[in-house]
Coordinates of C-alpha atoms in Angstrom, one line a residue:
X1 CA -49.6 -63.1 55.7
X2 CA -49.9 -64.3 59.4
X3 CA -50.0 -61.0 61.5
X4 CA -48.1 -61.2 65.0
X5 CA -47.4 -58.9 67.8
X6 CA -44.2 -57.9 66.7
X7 CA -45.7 -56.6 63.2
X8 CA -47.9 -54.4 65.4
X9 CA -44.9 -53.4 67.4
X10 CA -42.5 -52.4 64.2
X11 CA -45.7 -50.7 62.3
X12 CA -47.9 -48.6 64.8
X13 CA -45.0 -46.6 66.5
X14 CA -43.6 -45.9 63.1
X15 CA -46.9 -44.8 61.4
X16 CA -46.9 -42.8 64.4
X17 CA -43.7 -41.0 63.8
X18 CA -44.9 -40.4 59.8
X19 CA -47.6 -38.6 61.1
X20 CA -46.0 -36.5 63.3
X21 CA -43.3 -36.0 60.9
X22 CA -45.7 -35.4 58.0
X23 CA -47.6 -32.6 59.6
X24 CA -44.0 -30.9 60.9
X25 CA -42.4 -30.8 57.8
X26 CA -43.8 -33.5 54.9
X27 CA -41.9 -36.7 53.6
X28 CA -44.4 -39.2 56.4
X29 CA -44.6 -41.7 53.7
X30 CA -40.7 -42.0 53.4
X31 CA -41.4 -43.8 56.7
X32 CA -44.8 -45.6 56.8
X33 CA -44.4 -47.7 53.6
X34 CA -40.8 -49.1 55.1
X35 CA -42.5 -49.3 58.2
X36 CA -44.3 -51.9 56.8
X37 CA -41.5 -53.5 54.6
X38 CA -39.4 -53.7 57.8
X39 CA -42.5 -55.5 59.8
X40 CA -42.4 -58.3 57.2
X41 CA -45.7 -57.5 55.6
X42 CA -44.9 -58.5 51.3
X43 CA -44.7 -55.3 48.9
X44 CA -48.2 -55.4 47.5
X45 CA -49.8 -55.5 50.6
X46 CA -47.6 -53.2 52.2
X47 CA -48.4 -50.4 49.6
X48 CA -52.0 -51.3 50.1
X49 CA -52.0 -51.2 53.7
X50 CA -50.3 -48.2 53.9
X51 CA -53.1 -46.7 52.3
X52 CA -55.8 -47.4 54.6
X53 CA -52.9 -45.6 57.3
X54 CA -52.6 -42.6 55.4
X55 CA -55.4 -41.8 54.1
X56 CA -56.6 -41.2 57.3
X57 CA -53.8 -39.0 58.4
X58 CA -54.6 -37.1 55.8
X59 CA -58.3 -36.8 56.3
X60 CA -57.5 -35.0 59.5
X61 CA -55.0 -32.4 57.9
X62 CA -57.2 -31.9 54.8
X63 CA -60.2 -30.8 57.4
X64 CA -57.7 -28.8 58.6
X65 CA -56.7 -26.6 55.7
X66 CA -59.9 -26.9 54.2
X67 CA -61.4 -25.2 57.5
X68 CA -58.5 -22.5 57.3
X69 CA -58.5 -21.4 53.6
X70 CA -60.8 -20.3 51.0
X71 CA -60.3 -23.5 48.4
X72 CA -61.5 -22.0 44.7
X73 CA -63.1 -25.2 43.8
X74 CA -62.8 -24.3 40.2
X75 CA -59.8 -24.9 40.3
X76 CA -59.2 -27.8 42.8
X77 CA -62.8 -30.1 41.8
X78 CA -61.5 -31.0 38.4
X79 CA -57.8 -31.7 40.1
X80 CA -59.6 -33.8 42.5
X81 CA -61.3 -36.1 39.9
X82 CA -57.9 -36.4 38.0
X83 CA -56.0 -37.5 41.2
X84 CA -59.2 -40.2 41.4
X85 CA -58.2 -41.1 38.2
X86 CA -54.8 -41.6 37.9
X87 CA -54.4 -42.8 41.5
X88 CA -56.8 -45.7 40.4
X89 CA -54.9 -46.5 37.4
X90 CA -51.3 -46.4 39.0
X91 CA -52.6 -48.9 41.9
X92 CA -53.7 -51.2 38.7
X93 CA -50.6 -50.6 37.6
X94 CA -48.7 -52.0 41.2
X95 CA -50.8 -55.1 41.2
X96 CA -49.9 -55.9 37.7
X97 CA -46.0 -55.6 38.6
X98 CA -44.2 -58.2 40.2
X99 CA -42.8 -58.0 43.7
X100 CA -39.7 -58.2 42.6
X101 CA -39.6 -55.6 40.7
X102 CA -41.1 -53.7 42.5
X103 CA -38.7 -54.0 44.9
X104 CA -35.9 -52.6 42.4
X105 CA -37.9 -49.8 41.4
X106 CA -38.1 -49.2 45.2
X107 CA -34.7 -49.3 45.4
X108 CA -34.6 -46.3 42.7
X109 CA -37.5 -44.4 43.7
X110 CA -37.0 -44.0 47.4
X111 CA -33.6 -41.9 47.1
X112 CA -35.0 -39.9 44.4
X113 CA -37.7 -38.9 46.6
X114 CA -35.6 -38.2 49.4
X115 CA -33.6 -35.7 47.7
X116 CA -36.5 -34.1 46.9
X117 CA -38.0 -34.1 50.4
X118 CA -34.5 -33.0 51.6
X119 CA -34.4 -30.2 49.3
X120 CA -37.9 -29.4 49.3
X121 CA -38.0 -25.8 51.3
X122 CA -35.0 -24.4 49.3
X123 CA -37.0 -25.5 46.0
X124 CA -40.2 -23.6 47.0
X125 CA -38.5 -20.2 48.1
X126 CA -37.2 -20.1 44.6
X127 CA -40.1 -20.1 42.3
X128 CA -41.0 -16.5 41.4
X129 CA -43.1 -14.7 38.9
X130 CA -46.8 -14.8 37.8
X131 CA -48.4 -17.3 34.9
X132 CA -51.7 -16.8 33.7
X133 CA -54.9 -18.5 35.2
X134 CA -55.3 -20.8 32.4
X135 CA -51.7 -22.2 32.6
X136 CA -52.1 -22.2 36.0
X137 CA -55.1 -24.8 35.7
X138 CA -53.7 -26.8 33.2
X139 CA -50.2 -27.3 35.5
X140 CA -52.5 -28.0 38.3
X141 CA -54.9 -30.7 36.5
X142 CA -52.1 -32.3 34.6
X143 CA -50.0 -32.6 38.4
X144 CA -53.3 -34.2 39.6
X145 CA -53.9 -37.1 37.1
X146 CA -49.8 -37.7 36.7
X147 CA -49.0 -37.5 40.6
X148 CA -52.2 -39.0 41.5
X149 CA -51.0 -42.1 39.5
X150 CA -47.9 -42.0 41.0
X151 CA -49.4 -42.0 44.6
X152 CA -51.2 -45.1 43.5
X153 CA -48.7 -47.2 42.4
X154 CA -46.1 -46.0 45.1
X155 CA -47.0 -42.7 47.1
X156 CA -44.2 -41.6 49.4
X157 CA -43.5 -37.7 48.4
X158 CA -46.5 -37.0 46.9
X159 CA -47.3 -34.3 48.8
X160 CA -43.7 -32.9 48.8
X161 CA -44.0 -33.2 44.3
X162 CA -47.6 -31.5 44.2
X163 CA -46.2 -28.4 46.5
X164 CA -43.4 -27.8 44.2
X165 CA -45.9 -28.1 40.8
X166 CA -48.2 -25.7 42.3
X167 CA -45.9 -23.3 44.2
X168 CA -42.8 -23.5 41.4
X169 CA -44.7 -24.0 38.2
X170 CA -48.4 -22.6 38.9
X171 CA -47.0 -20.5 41.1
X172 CA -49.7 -20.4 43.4
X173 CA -49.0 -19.0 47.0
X174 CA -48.0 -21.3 49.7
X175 CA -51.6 -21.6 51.5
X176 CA -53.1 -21.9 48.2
X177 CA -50.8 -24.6 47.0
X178 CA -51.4 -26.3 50.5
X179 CA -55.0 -26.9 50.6
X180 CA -55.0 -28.0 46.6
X181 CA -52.6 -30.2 47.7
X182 CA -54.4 -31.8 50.6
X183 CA -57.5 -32.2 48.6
X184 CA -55.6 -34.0 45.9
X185 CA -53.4 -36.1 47.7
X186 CA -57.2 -37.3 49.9
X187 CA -58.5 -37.9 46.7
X188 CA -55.5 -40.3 44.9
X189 CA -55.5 -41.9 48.7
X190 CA -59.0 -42.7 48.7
X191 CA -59.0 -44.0 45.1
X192 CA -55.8 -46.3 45.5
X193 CA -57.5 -48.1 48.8
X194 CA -60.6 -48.7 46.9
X195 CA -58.7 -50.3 44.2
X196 CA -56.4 -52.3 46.9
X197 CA -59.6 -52.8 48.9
X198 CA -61.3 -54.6 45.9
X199 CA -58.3 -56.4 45.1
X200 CA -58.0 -58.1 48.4
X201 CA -54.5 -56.5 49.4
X202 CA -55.5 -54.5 52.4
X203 CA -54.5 -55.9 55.6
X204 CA -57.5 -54.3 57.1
X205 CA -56.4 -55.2 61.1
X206 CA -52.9 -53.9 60.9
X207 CA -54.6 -51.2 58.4
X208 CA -56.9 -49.7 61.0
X209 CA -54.2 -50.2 64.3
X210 CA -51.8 -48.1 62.3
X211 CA -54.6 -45.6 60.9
X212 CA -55.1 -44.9 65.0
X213 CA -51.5 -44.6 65.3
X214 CA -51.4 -42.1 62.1
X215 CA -54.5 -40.0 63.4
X216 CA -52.5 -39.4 66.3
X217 CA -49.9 -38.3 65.0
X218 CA -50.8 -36.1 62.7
X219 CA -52.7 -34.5 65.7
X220 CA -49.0 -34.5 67.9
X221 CA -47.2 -32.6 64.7
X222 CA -49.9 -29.9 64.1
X223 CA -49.9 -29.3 68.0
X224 CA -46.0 -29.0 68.5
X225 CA -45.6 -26.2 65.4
X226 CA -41.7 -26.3 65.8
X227 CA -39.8 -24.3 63.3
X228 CA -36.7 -26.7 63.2
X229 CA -38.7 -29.7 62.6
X230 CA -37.2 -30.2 59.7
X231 CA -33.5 -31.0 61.6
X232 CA -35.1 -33.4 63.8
X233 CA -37.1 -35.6 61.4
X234 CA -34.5 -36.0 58.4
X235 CA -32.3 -38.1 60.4
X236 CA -34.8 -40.4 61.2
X237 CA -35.9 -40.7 57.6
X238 CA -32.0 -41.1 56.8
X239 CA -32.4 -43.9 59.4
X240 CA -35.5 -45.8 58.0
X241 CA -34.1 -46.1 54.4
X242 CA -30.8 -47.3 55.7
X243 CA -32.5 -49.8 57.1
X244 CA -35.4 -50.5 54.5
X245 CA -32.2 -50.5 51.8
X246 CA -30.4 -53.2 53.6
X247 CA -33.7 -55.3 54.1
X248 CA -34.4 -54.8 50.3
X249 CA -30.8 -55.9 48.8
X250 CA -30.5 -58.5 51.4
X251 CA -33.7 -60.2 50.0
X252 CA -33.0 -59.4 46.4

């Protein structure tokens, strides 16, 4: 597609705001992928592009984590290599898929993953109890190759799904669960851009404007550590699928 000022204009702020949202309270990609749907830019190359973006948001938080907890790397490598995995396979699996219908799946996906979002903090206060280490390894590793694949084909939530494997069915604690989480959602970004990058879908220029737009914001939201983030940035998620719902039924 023929990039112009006004795609630059719709995406970066909005990247932007994922970031920032993303590191208050999760749910970013609820934002950035319409972001670029709104701008214009087709499906396929939207999901790619938004790749590039958040990977590199997610560089910065994963540094983060990984600087402030002890990862056991027993447990997280082998997740790591499954997220390659299935994030590899799931982007095959987009640019196999028509964009068309990937536009309807969109249309079921996206309010399915809101709910979650929406719900998520309620979700992880109720897991309780204790499972053993080995069940607690297979939960993670099977999370990692089916999530990962997930995140490749589509990706907004993916963070928000992992938490509640790992905190309501591994039952890990919450820091645990967070750095696993980071690790394997860097890992199924990194492997989905290769496969878009190889496939020709990557709209590198827009791609590395927003990822400047998504570093900072991820900065912004670690800084501001506000405990009703939460209320502010689920309007404004409300808001962008309105708007991405309209575009979408309008067109189909």
């Amino acid at each position: 597609m023929t990039l112009t000022w006004t795609t630059f204009v719709i995406v970066c702020p909005l990247v932007f705001l994922a970031g920032f949202v993303d590191a208050i309270a999760g749910g970013g990609g609820l934002i950035s992928l319409p972001a670029y749907l709104l701008a214009g830019v087709p499906m396929h190359q939207a999901i790619a592009t938004n790749k590039l973006s958040s990977a590199t948001g997610t560089v910065v938080s994963t540094v983060r984590y990984c600087k402030r907890i002890r990862v056991d790397w027993a447990v997280a490598l082998p997740a790591i290599v499954l997220s390659l995995i299935g994030s590899f396979i799931g982007a095959k699996l987009t640019l196999l898929v028509s964009e068309h219908a990937l536009k309807i799946v969109l249309l079921i996906i996206l309010p399915v993953t809101a709910v979650f979002v929406f719900r998520k903090n309620a979700l992880v206060e109720k897991q309780q109890g204790t499972v053993s280490h080995t069940r607690m390894l297979v939960i993670t590793w099977i999370a990692a190759l089916v999530i990962g694949c997930y995140d490749g084909f589509y990706g907004p939530g993916t963070g928000t799904f992992l938490i509640l494997i790992m905190v309501g069915l591994a039952k890990m604690d919450m820091m645990q669960a967070a750095a696993n989480t980071k690790l394997i959602n860097l890992a199924s970004n990194v492997s989905a851009l290769i496969a878009f990058l190889i496939s020709g879908q990557v709209l590198l220029t827009l791609g590395l404007a927003a990822a400047v737009f998504s570093i900072a914001g991820h900065y912004t939201g670690s800084a501001m550590m506000m405990k009703n983030g939460t209320k502010i940035v689920r309007p404004i998620i409300l808001l962008v699928l309105v708007l991405l719902f309209i575009k979408v039924i309008t067109e189909l």
